Amino acid sequence: MTHIALYRAWRPQTFQDMVGQQHIRQTLQNAIREQRIAHAYLFNGPRGTGKTTTAKVFAKAVNCEHGPAPEPCNECAACRGITAGTIMDVVEIDAASNRGIDEIRDIRDNVRYAPSEVRYKVYIIDEVHMLTTEAFNALLKTLEEPPSHVIFILATTEPHKLPATVISRCQRFDFRQVSLEEQIERLRQITEEEGITAEPEALEYIARLSDGGMRDAISLLEQSAAFGSEKITLEGAVDVTGGLAVRQFAGIAEAVRDGNAAAVLPLIEGLMQGGKSPDKCLENLIYYFRDLLVLKLAPASAEGMGRMADPAVFRDMAEGFSSERIFRMIDELNRYQNEMRHAAHPQTLFEVALLKICTLPESASLGSGAQPAADNRGASAPAASGHEIAALQQRIDQLERKLEQLQRSGGAAPAAAPGAAAGGAPARAGSSGFGPRSGGNLRTVKLDPFASAAASADTAQLRGKWTEVLGRIKDARVTVHAWLVDGEPVSWAGDSVLIAFKNTMHRETTEKQANRELIERVLQETLGKPIQLATVMQKDWQQASSGVSAERKAEPLELSHDEPPVAASRPEWVEEAFKLFGEDLVELKKE
């Protein structure tokens, strides 16, 4: 018997034959019994879980000559015709190959006509998510105002791709994966009825490999039966599916656990000589280590959840791995699995993947992409306890307070700006008087010398040439210009220039070594002498310079024709005139 014949022979013909979808069966039967049949249904769920089959059983139940009945009789002409596909009023459409608007328009034009052979016209649209946007729009109009004699059943594995307007007009049923026990029981029933001898371990392996899809399980069952001449063994099922036996898993996992790279390559070579597929082997290994992880993190729910082997068999193997290490191994194997799809030599990539996880350290930093598991701290290098961390943090806080006290009392401070005199208020980036702990490149600057020189001729010259400085920096490196443009030149004292910033991030970026060197080089070229850069926050500068401004406020303004006026006494429009025409062409006179 071929696979198609076997699948058809065991395809559910009534609601009672459905496996693993009792909630859907009960809801649909009650709707038929109470004459509450909706005009549109949406069946969604994993492949092979019975969506299309349920749709055909439902079509038979509502059109049965002895119904509508909760169960089709499968004996009347309507039931037999729907099963054989000869009833023209029950239409099954594959949206993957008929996804255009023309096909949906044909449906929209035909639904207005009453059924000719049975009670209801039933349209089963499989893989409905493949329809185009225009087709969905055409279908939506029909779903909004359907004739009473039409039922739409939409089936899909990806309901998230459907428009919300379509979903809202359907009764939605979520098909779930068939449980392992239900699959094994159905496979055992099939083998008994078909006269096939099967080992219980082989049936369990096939059920685990089908990933909850009954259709896939029946397909693998017949493939294994054909391989073993109507006798299904575990070894034969493993061979025909291209998977790995439990003993082969154990050998690879043991070599990985012990970090024995020399034992990995012979194992791989044996698998390849046995005709195994590298991508299939890699996929099975991911499932195997996934089962180990479930066994470690959720032992109570591990029974019946294992895909590649019985959890009781490899419980000892799970003890040899930490949860953190399994997480990182799965991440690595998944990355290599994605690369293998486009690899010219899959076997080589498979070997590299196993050697990689074989040499992974027991504990790794977060930078490796692994997330450490909370229950695994004891398995790796000793970690600091919460009490020790709290004590260290307290000690850091004490040292910071002491440094702040020293700074306020005039004690030794970090390197001041060159040329700045001793004493004076420091420019603080934070409450402690130092730059941010993350940056480490901000220096404390004593502002008194700069405050005294704020009204000097040098400062006025600096302001006058600042536009030229910015232009040269922009030509040299535009990114540095983008940060520096936020700053304002406020003083030139000795061989140091002070720039005040409004934004802390702009100041921190400007203070980086490479950026500082570029700015100082441009300042030297523009001003004609070696210059060192100092920075300060705008609010700190205003506070430091306010005392000097108050002292000079009462002094009379004395202007000389030979000497340009100081910047502090100039109005803003005068400053702009100096910037535009230069100090040689501008002359101020007191009216």
Coordinates of C-alpha atoms in Angstrom, one line a residue:
M1 CA 0.0 0.0 0.0
T2 CA 1.4 3.4 -1.0
H3 CA 1.7 6.3 1.4
I4 CA -1.2 8.1 -0.3
A5 CA -3.4 5.0 0.0
L6 CA -2.4 4.5 3.6
Y7 CA -3.0 8.1 4.5
R8 CA -6.4 8.1 2.8
A9 CA -7.3 4.9 4.5
W10 CA -6.6 6.4 7.9
R11 CA -7.7 9.9 7.2
P12 CA -10.5 10.9 9.7
Q13 CA -13.9 10.5 8.1
T14 CA -15.9 11.6 11.1
F15 CA -15.4 14.0 14.0
Q16 CA -14.8 10.9 16.2
D17 CA -11.8 9.9 14.2
M18 CA -10.0 13.2 14.8
V19 CA -6.9 13.0 17.0
G20 CA -6.0 15.6 19.5
Q21 CA -8.6 18.2 18.6
Q22 CA -11.4 17.3 21.1
H23 CA -12.2 21.0 21.9
I24 CA -12.8 21.8 18.2
R25 CA -14.8 18.6 17.6
Q26 CA -17.1 19.4 20.5
T27 CA -17.6 23.1 19.4
L28 CA -18.5 22.2 15.8
Q29 CA -20.8 19.3 16.7
N30 CA -22.7 21.6 19.2
A31 CA -23.0 24.3 16.5
I32 CA -24.5 21.8 14.0
R33 CA -26.8 20.2 16.6
E34 CA -28.2 23.6 17.7
Q35 CA -28.4 25.0 14.1
R36 CA -25.9 27.8 14.8
I37 CA -23.7 27.3 11.7
A38 CA -21.6 30.3 11.0
H39 CA -20.9 31.6 7.5
A40 CA -17.1 31.7 7.9
Y41 CA -14.5 29.7 9.9
L42 CA -10.8 30.1 10.3
F43 CA -8.8 27.0 11.0
N44 CA -5.2 27.7 11.9
G45 CA -2.4 25.6 13.4
P46 CA 0.8 23.6 12.6
R47 CA 1.0 21.5 9.5
G48 CA -0.4 18.0 9.6
T49 CA -2.8 18.6 12.6
G50 CA -6.1 18.1 10.6
K51 CA -7.2 21.5 9.4
T52 CA -8.3 20.5 5.9
T53 CA -9.5 17.1 7.0
T54 CA -11.7 18.7 9.6
A55 CA -13.1 21.1 7.0
K56 CA -14.1 18.2 4.8
V57 CA -15.7 16.3 7.7
F58 CA -17.6 19.5 8.6
A59 CA -18.8 19.9 4.9
K60 CA -20.1 16.3 5.0
A61 CA -21.8 16.9 8.4
V62 CA -23.8 19.9 7.2
N63 CA -24.7 18.4 3.8
C64 CA -25.4 14.8 5.0
E65 CA -28.8 13.6 3.6
H66 CA -29.6 12.5 7.2
G67 CA -28.6 15.9 8.7
P68 CA -27.3 18.4 9.3
A69 CA -25.9 15.9 11.8
P70 CA -23.2 16.0 14.4
E71 CA -21.6 13.1 12.6
P72 CA -21.7 12.4 8.9
C73 CA -23.1 9.0 7.9
N74 CA -20.4 8.5 5.2
E75 CA -23.0 6.3 3.4
C76 CA -25.3 8.7 1.6
A77 CA -24.6 10.0 -1.9
A78 CA -23.6 13.5 -0.5
C79 CA -21.1 12.1 2.0
R80 CA -19.5 9.7 -0.5
G81 CA -19.4 12.4 -3.2
I82 CA -17.7 14.9 -0.9
T83 CA -15.2 12.2 0.2
A84 CA -14.4 11.4 -3.4
G85 CA -14.3 15.1 -4.4
T86 CA -17.1 14.8 -7.0
I87 CA -19.6 17.2 -5.5
M88 CA -19.3 20.5 -7.3
D89 CA -20.8 22.5 -4.5
V90 CA -17.9 21.7 -2.1
V91 CA -14.8 23.4 -3.6
E92 CA -11.3 23.1 -2.2
I93 CA -8.9 25.8 -3.4
D94 CA -5.1 25.9 -2.9
A95 CA -4.4 29.6 -2.3
A96 CA -0.7 29.0 -2.8
S97 CA -1.3 28.4 -6.5
N98 CA -4.5 30.3 -6.9
R99 CA -3.7 33.5 -5.0
G100 CA -4.8 36.2 -7.5
I101 CA -7.8 38.4 -7.5
D102 CA -9.3 36.7 -10.6
E103 CA -9.8 33.4 -8.7
I104 CA -11.5 35.2 -5.8
R105 CA -13.7 37.2 -8.2
D106 CA -14.9 33.9 -9.6
I107 CA -15.9 32.8 -6.2
R108 CA -17.6 36.1 -5.5
D109 CA -19.6 35.7 -8.8
N110 CA -20.6 32.1 -8.1
V111 CA -21.7 32.3 -4.5
R112 CA -24.9 34.1 -5.5
Y113 CA -26.2 30.9 -7.1
A114 CA -27.8 28.3 -4.9
P115 CA -26.2 24.8 -4.5
S116 CA -27.3 22.3 -7.1
E117 CA -26.5 19.0 -5.3
V118 CA -26.3 19.5 -1.6
R119 CA -27.6 21.8 1.2
Y120 CA -24.7 24.2 1.5
K121 CA -22.0 25.5 -0.8
V122 CA -18.7 25.1 1.1
Y123 CA -15.5 26.8 0.0
I124 CA -12.4 25.4 1.6
I125 CA -9.4 27.8 1.0
D126 CA -6.2 26.2 2.1
E127 CA -3.1 28.2 2.9
V128 CA -5.2 31.3 2.7
H129 CA -2.4 33.6 3.9
M130 CA -0.9 33.3 0.4
L131 CA -3.6 35.4 -1.1
T132 CA -2.6 38.8 -2.4
T133 CA -3.8 42.0 -0.9
E134 CA -6.2 42.6 -3.7
A135 CA -7.6 39.1 -3.4
F136 CA -8.2 39.6 0.3
N137 CA -10.1 42.8 -0.4
A138 CA -12.3 41.0 -2.9
L139 CA -12.8 38.1 -0.4
L140 CA -13.7 40.6 2.4
K141 CA -16.7 41.9 0.5
T142 CA -18.1 38.4 0.2
L143 CA -17.4 37.6 3.9
E144 CA -19.3 40.8 4.9
E145 CA -22.5 39.9 3.1
P146 CA -22.5 36.2 2.4
P147 CA -25.6 34.3 1.1
S148 CA -27.2 32.0 3.7
H149 CA -26.4 28.9 1.6
V150 CA -22.6 29.5 1.6
I151 CA -20.0 28.5 4.2
F152 CA -16.3 29.6 3.9
I153 CA -13.6 27.6 5.7
L154 CA -10.2 29.3 5.6
A155 CA -7.2 27.2 6.6
T156 CA -3.7 28.5 7.3
T157 CA -0.5 27.8 9.2
E158 CA 0.3 31.5 9.6
P159 CA -2.8 33.4 10.8
H160 CA -0.7 36.5 11.6
K161 CA -0.4 37.2 7.9
L162 CA -4.2 37.6 7.5
P163 CA -5.8 41.0 7.6
A164 CA -7.6 41.7 10.9
T165 CA -10.7 42.6 8.9
V166 CA -10.8 39.0 7.6
I167 CA -10.1 37.4 10.9
S168 CA -12.8 39.4 12.7
R169 CA -15.5 38.0 10.3
C170 CA -14.6 34.4 11.0
Q171 CA -15.0 32.0 13.9
R172 CA -11.4 31.1 14.7
F173 CA -10.3 27.6 15.8
D174 CA -6.7 27.0 16.9
F175 CA -5.5 23.5 16.1
R176 CA -2.8 22.2 18.5
Q177 CA 0.0 19.7 18.0
V178 CA -1.1 16.1 18.7
S179 CA 0.3 14.8 22.0
L180 CA 3.0 12.1 22.0
E181 CA 0.7 9.6 23.7
E182 CA -2.2 10.1 21.2
Q183 CA 0.2 9.8 18.2
I184 CA 1.8 6.6 19.5
E185 CA -1.7 5.1 20.1
R186 CA -2.9 6.0 16.6
L187 CA 0.3 4.6 15.1
R188 CA -0.1 1.4 17.1
Q189 CA -3.7 1.1 15.9
I190 CA -2.6 1.5 12.3
T191 CA 0.1 -1.1 12.5
E192 CA -2.3 -3.6 14.1
E193 CA -5.0 -3.1 11.5
E194 CA -2.5 -3.2 8.6
G195 CA -0.6 -6.3 9.9
I196 CA 2.7 -4.4 10.3
T197 CA 5.1 -5.5 13.1
A198 CA 6.5 -2.5 14.9
E199 CA 8.7 -2.2 18.0
P200 CA 7.3 0.2 20.6
E201 CA 10.5 2.2 20.6
A202 CA 10.3 2.7 16.9
L203 CA 6.7 4.0 17.1
E204 CA 7.8 6.4 19.9
Y205 CA 10.7 7.6 17.8
I206 CA 8.5 8.2 14.8
A207 CA 6.0 10.1 17.0
R208 CA 8.7 12.3 18.5
L209 CA 10.2 13.0 15.1
S210 CA 6.8 14.1 13.6
D211 CA 6.8 17.2 15.9
G212 CA 3.1 16.9 16.7
G213 CA 1.8 16.4 13.1
M214 CA -0.2 13.2 12.7
R215 CA 0.1 13.4 8.9
D216 CA 3.9 13.4 9.2
A217 CA 3.8 10.6 11.6
I218 CA 1.8 8.4 9.2
S219 CA 4.2 9.3 6.4
L220 CA 7.2 8.3 8.4
L221 CA 5.4 5.1 9.6
E222 CA 4.9 3.9 6.0
Q223 CA 8.3 4.9 4.9
S224 CA 9.8 2.8 7.8
A225 CA 7.5 -0.1 7.0
A226 CA 8.6 -0.1 3.4
F227 CA 12.2 0.0 4.5
G228 CA 11.8 -3.0 6.8
S229 CA 9.5 -5.1 4.7
E230 CA 6.4 -4.7 6.9
K231 CA 8.6 -4.8 10.0
I232 CA 9.5 -1.6 11.7
T233 CA 12.5 -1.5 14.1
L234 CA 14.1 1.4 15.9
E235 CA 17.3 1.1 13.9
G236 CA 15.4 0.9 10.6
A237 CA 13.3 4.0 11.5
V238 CA 16.5 5.9 12.4
D239 CA 18.2 4.9 9.2
V240 CA 15.3 5.7 6.9
T241 CA 14.7 9.1 8.4
G242 CA 18.4 10.1 8.3
G243 CA 18.5 10.7 12.0
L244 CA 20.9 9.7 14.8
A245 CA 20.4 6.8 17.1
V246 CA 20.4 7.4 20.9
R247 CA 23.8 5.7 21.2
Q248 CA 25.2 8.1 18.6
F249 CA 23.8 11.1 20.4
A250 CA 25.4 9.7 23.6
G251 CA 28.8 9.4 21.9
I252 CA 28.8 12.9 20.6
A253 CA 27.4 14.4 23.8
E254 CA 30.0 12.6 25.8
A255 CA 32.9 13.9 23.6
V256 CA 31.5 17.4 23.8
R257 CA 31.0 17.2 27.6
D258 CA 34.6 16.0 28.1
G259 CA 36.0 18.5 25.6
N260 CA 37.5 15.6 23.6
A261 CA 37.9 17.1 20.2
A262 CA 40.0 14.1 19.0
A263 CA 36.9 11.8 19.5
V264 CA 34.5 14.1 17.6
L265 CA 36.0 13.8 14.1
P266 CA 35.8 10.0 13.9
L267 CA 32.2 10.1 15.1
I268 CA 31.4 12.6 12.4
E269 CA 33.2 10.5 9.7
G270 CA 31.2 7.5 10.8
L271 CA 27.9 9.3 10.4
M272 CA 28.8 10.6 7.0
Q273 CA 29.9 7.2 5.8
G274 CA 26.5 5.9 7.1
G275 CA 24.8 8.2 4.7
K276 CA 23.6 10.8 7.3
S277 CA 22.9 14.3 6.2
P278 CA 25.0 17.0 7.9
D279 CA 22.1 19.4 8.2
K280 CA 19.8 16.7 9.6
C281 CA 22.4 15.6 12.1
L282 CA 22.8 19.2 13.2
E283 CA 19.1 19.7 13.5
N284 CA 18.8 16.6 15.6
L285 CA 21.6 17.7 17.9
I286 CA 19.9 21.0 18.6
Y287 CA 16.8 19.0 19.6
Y288 CA 18.9 16.7 21.7
F289 CA 20.5 19.5 23.7
R290 CA 17.1 21.2 23.9
D291 CA 15.8 18.1 25.6
L292 CA 18.8 18.1 28.0
L293 CA 18.0 21.8 28.8
V294 CA 14.3 21.0 29.5
L295 CA 15.4 18.1 31.7
K296 CA 17.7 20.4 33.8
L297 CA 15.4 23.4 34.1
A298 CA 12.0 21.8 34.2
P299 CA 12.4 18.2 35.3
A300 CA 8.7 17.8 36.2
S301 CA 7.6 18.6 32.7
A302 CA 10.3 16.8 30.9
E303 CA 8.5 13.5 30.8
G304 CA 6.7 13.1 27.4
M305 CA 8.4 16.3 26.1
G306 CA 11.6 14.8 24.8
R307 CA 11.8 14.7 21.1
M308 CA 15.0 12.7 20.4
A309 CA 15.0 10.2 23.3
D310 CA 13.4 9.2 26.5
P311 CA 14.3 11.7 29.2
A312 CA 15.0 8.7 31.6
V313 CA 17.8 7.5 29.3
F314 CA 19.9 10.6 29.3
R315 CA 19.2 11.9 32.7
D316 CA 22.8 11.1 33.7
M317 CA 24.0 12.9 30.6
A318 CA 22.2 16.1 31.6
E319 CA 24.1 16.1 34.9
G320 CA 27.4 16.6 33.0
F321 CA 26.4 19.9 31.5
S322 CA 25.6 23.2 33.1
S323 CA 22.6 25.1 31.9
E324 CA 24.8 28.1 30.8
R325 CA 26.9 25.8 28.7
I326 CA 23.9 24.2 27.0
F327 CA 22.4 27.6 26.2
R328 CA 25.7 28.6 24.5
M329 CA 26.0 25.3 22.6
I330 CA 22.4 25.7 21.3
D331 CA 23.2 29.3 20.2
E332 CA 26.4 28.1 18.4
L333 CA 24.7 25.2 16.7
N334 CA 21.8 27.4 15.6
R335 CA 24.2 29.9 14.1
Y336 CA 26.0 27.2 12.1
Q337 CA 22.7 25.7 11.0
N338 CA 21.7 29.0 9.4
E339 CA 25.1 29.2 7.7
M340 CA 24.9 25.6 6.5
R341 CA 21.9 26.4 4.2
H342 CA 24.3 28.3 1.9
A343 CA 27.5 26.3 2.5
A344 CA 29.3 24.6 -0.3
H345 CA 30.7 21.9 2.0
P346 CA 28.1 21.2 4.7
Q347 CA 30.2 18.4 6.3
T348 CA 33.1 20.7 7.0
L349 CA 30.7 23.2 8.6
F350 CA 29.2 20.4 10.7
E351 CA 32.7 19.4 11.9
V352 CA 33.6 23.0 12.7
A353 CA 30.3 23.4 14.7
L354 CA 31.0 20.3 16.8
L355 CA 34.6 21.3 17.4
K356 CA 33.4 24.8 18.4
I357 CA 31.0 23.6 21.1
C358 CA 33.5 21.0 22.2
T359 CA 36.0 23.7 23.0
L360 CA 33.6 26.1 24.7
P361 CA 34.7 27.0 28.2
E362 CA 32.4 26.1 31.1
S363 CA 31.9 29.8 31.9
A364 CA 32.0 32.7 29.4
S365 CA 31.5 36.4 29.6
L366 CA 28.3 38.0 28.3
G367 CA 30.3 39.4 25.4
S368 CA 30.2 35.9 23.8
G369 CA 26.5 36.2 23.3
A370 CA 25.5 33.7 26.0
Q371 CA 23.2 34.5 28.8
P372 CA 24.2 32.9 32.0
A373 CA 21.7 30.8 33.8
A374 CA 20.9 31.8 37.4
D375 CA 21.1 28.2 38.6
N376 CA 24.5 27.6 37.1
R377 CA 26.7 29.9 39.1
G378 CA 28.1 27.2 41.3
A379 CA 29.1 25.1 38.3
S380 CA 31.5 27.6 36.9
A381 CA 34.1 29.9 38.5
P382 CA 33.2 31.1 42.0
A383 CA 31.1 34.3 41.8
A384 CA 30.9 37.0 44.4
S385 CA 28.1 36.8 46.8
G386 CA 25.5 39.5 47.2
H387 CA 27.0 40.5 50.6
E388 CA 30.5 40.9 49.1
I389 CA 29.1 43.0 46.2
A390 CA 27.3 45.2 48.7
A391 CA 30.4 45.7 50.8
L392 CA 32.5 46.6 47.7
Q393 CA 29.8 49.1 46.6
Q394 CA 29.8 50.7 50.1
R395 CA 33.6 51.0 50.0
I396 CA 33.5 52.8 46.6
D397 CA 30.9 55.2 47.9
Q398 CA 33.1 56.0 50.9
L399 CA 36.1 56.7 48.7
E400 CA 34.1 59.0 46.5
R401 CA 32.9 61.0 49.5
K402 CA 36.5 61.4 50.7
L403 CA 37.6 62.6 47.3
E404 CA 34.8 65.1 47.2
Q405 CA 35.8 66.4 50.6
L406 CA 39.4 66.8 49.6
Q407 CA 38.4 68.6 46.5
R408 CA 36.2 71.0 48.4
S409 CA 38.8 71.7 51.1
G410 CA 41.5 72.6 48.4
G411 CA 43.4 69.4 48.7
A412 CA 45.3 67.7 45.8
A413 CA 43.3 67.6 42.7
P414 CA 43.7 65.9 39.4
A415 CA 45.8 67.6 36.8
A416 CA 44.7 71.1 36.2
A417 CA 44.7 72.8 32.8
P418 CA 48.2 73.9 31.8
G419 CA 48.9 77.5 32.5
A420 CA 46.1 77.8 35.2
A421 CA 47.1 79.2 38.5
A422 CA 46.6 77.4 41.8
G423 CA 43.5 78.0 43.8
G424 CA 40.0 78.7 42.6
A425 CA 36.8 76.9 42.0
P426 CA 37.0 73.7 40.0
A427 CA 34.7 72.9 37.1
R428 CA 32.7 69.9 38.0
A429 CA 30.9 67.5 35.7
G430 CA 29.2 65.9 38.7
S431 CA 28.7 66.4 42.4
S432 CA 32.1 64.9 43.2
G433 CA 34.0 67.4 41.1
F434 CA 35.2 64.8 38.6
G435 CA 34.0 63.7 35.2
P436 CA 31.7 60.8 34.8
R437 CA 33.1 57.4 35.9
S438 CA 32.3 55.9 32.5
G439 CA 34.3 58.5 30.6
G440 CA 37.5 59.0 32.5
N441 CA 38.7 61.7 30.1
L442 CA 37.4 64.9 31.8
R443 CA 39.9 66.8 33.8
T444 CA 39.2 69.2 36.7
V445 CA 39.9 72.8 35.7
K446 CA 40.5 75.7 38.1
L447 CA 38.5 78.6 36.8
D448 CA 39.9 81.6 38.6
P449 CA 42.7 82.3 36.1
F450 CA 40.3 82.0 33.2
A451 CA 37.7 84.2 35.0
S452 CA 40.3 86.9 35.4
A453 CA 41.3 86.7 31.7
A454 CA 37.7 86.6 30.4
A455 CA 38.0 90.3 29.5
S456 CA 41.5 90.3 28.1
A457 CA 42.7 91.1 24.6
D458 CA 43.7 87.5 24.0
T459 CA 40.1 86.4 24.8
A460 CA 38.8 89.0 22.4
Q461 CA 41.2 87.8 19.7
L462 CA 40.0 84.2 20.4
R463 CA 36.4 85.2 19.9
G464 CA 37.2 87.0 16.7
K465 CA 38.9 84.0 15.2
W466 CA 36.6 81.3 16.5
T467 CA 34.6 81.2 13.3
E468 CA 37.8 80.5 11.4
V469 CA 38.7 77.8 13.9
L470 CA 35.4 76.0 13.5
G471 CA 35.8 76.2 9.7
R472 CA 39.2 74.6 9.7
I473 CA 38.1 71.9 12.1
K474 CA 35.1 71.2 9.8
D475 CA 37.4 70.8 6.8
A476 CA 39.6 68.4 8.8
R477 CA 37.0 66.3 10.5
V478 CA 33.3 67.1 10.3
T479 CA 32.3 64.9 13.2
V480 CA 34.6 66.9 15.6
H481 CA 33.0 70.1 14.3
A482 CA 29.5 68.7 15.1
W483 CA 30.5 68.3 18.8
L484 CA 32.6 71.4 19.1
V485 CA 30.0 73.8 17.7
D486 CA 28.0 73.4 20.9
G487 CA 30.9 75.0 22.8
E488 CA 31.6 78.7 23.3
P489 CA 35.2 80.2 23.7
V490 CA 35.0 82.1 27.0
S491 CA 38.6 82.7 28.0
W492 CA 42.3 82.6 26.9
A493 CA 44.7 82.4 29.9
G494 CA 48.4 81.9 29.3
D495 CA 48.7 79.0 26.8
S496 CA 45.3 77.5 27.5
V497 CA 41.9 78.2 25.9
L498 CA 38.7 77.5 27.8
I499 CA 35.6 76.3 26.0
A500 CA 32.2 76.2 27.8
F501 CA 29.6 73.5 26.8
K502 CA 25.9 73.3 27.4
N503 CA 25.8 69.6 26.8
T504 CA 27.8 67.1 28.8
M505 CA 28.0 64.5 26.0
H506 CA 29.4 67.1 23.6
R507 CA 32.0 68.0 26.1
E508 CA 33.0 64.4 26.8
T509 CA 33.4 63.7 23.1
T510 CA 35.5 66.8 22.5
E511 CA 37.8 65.8 25.4
K512 CA 38.7 62.4 23.7
Q513 CA 42.4 62.2 23.0
A514 CA 42.1 62.2 19.2
N515 CA 39.6 65.0 19.0
R516 CA 41.6 67.1 21.5
E517 CA 44.8 66.8 19.5
L518 CA 43.0 67.9 16.3
I519 CA 41.5 70.9 18.0
E520 CA 44.8 72.0 19.7
R521 CA 46.6 71.7 16.3
V522 CA 44.0 73.9 14.6
L523 CA 44.2 76.4 17.5
Q524 CA 47.9 76.6 17.1
E525 CA 47.7 77.2 13.4
T526 CA 45.1 79.9 13.8
L527 CA 46.4 81.7 16.8
G528 CA 50.1 81.3 15.9
K529 CA 51.3 79.8 19.2
P530 CA 51.0 76.4 21.0
I531 CA 47.6 76.2 22.7
Q532 CA 46.2 73.6 25.1
L533 CA 42.4 73.0 25.3
A534 CA 40.4 73.1 28.6
T535 CA 36.7 72.5 28.8
V536 CA 34.0 73.4 31.3
M537 CA 30.2 73.2 31.6
Q538 CA 28.4 76.5 30.9
K539 CA 26.7 76.6 34.3
D540 CA 30.0 76.1 36.2
W541 CA 31.6 78.9 34.1
Q542 CA 28.8 81.3 34.8
Q543 CA 29.0 80.7 38.5
A544 CA 32.8 81.1 38.5
S545 CA 32.8 84.3 36.4
S546 CA 29.9 86.0 38.2
G547 CA 32.2 87.1 41.1
V548 CA 34.7 88.8 38.7
S549 CA 31.9 90.5 36.7
A550 CA 30.4 91.9 39.9
E551 CA 33.7 93.4 40.9
R552 CA 34.2 95.1 37.6
K553 CA 30.6 96.3 37.2
A554 CA 31.2 99.5 39.2
E555 CA 34.4 100.4 37.4
P556 CA 34.2 103.2 34.7
L557 CA 34.7 102.2 31.2
E558 CA 37.9 103.4 29.8
L559 CA 38.5 103.1 26.1
S560 CA 41.7 103.7 24.2
H561 CA 42.1 104.2 20.6
D562 CA 45.2 102.1 20.7
E563 CA 43.7 99.2 22.5
P564 CA 40.6 97.3 21.5
P565 CA 37.8 97.2 24.2
V566 CA 37.6 94.1 26.3
A567 CA 35.0 91.5 25.5
A568 CA 33.1 91.7 28.8
S569 CA 32.2 95.4 28.3
R570 CA 31.1 95.1 24.6
P571 CA 27.5 94.8 23.5
E572 CA 26.6 91.8 21.4
W573 CA 26.3 93.8 18.2
V574 CA 29.8 95.2 18.8
E575 CA 31.2 91.7 19.1
E576 CA 29.6 90.8 15.8
A577 CA 31.2 93.9 14.1
F578 CA 34.7 92.8 15.4
K579 CA 34.1 89.3 14.0
L580 CA 33.0 90.6 10.6
F581 CA 35.6 93.3 10.0
G582 CA 38.5 92.6 12.4
E583 CA 39.9 94.7 15.1
D584 CA 42.1 96.8 12.8
L585 CA 39.0 98.3 11.0
V586 CA 36.7 98.8 13.9
E587 CA 37.1 101.8 16.3
L588 CA 34.9 102.4 19.3
K589 CA 34.2 105.9 20.6
K590 CA 32.4 106.9 23.7
E591 CA 29.5 109.2 23.1

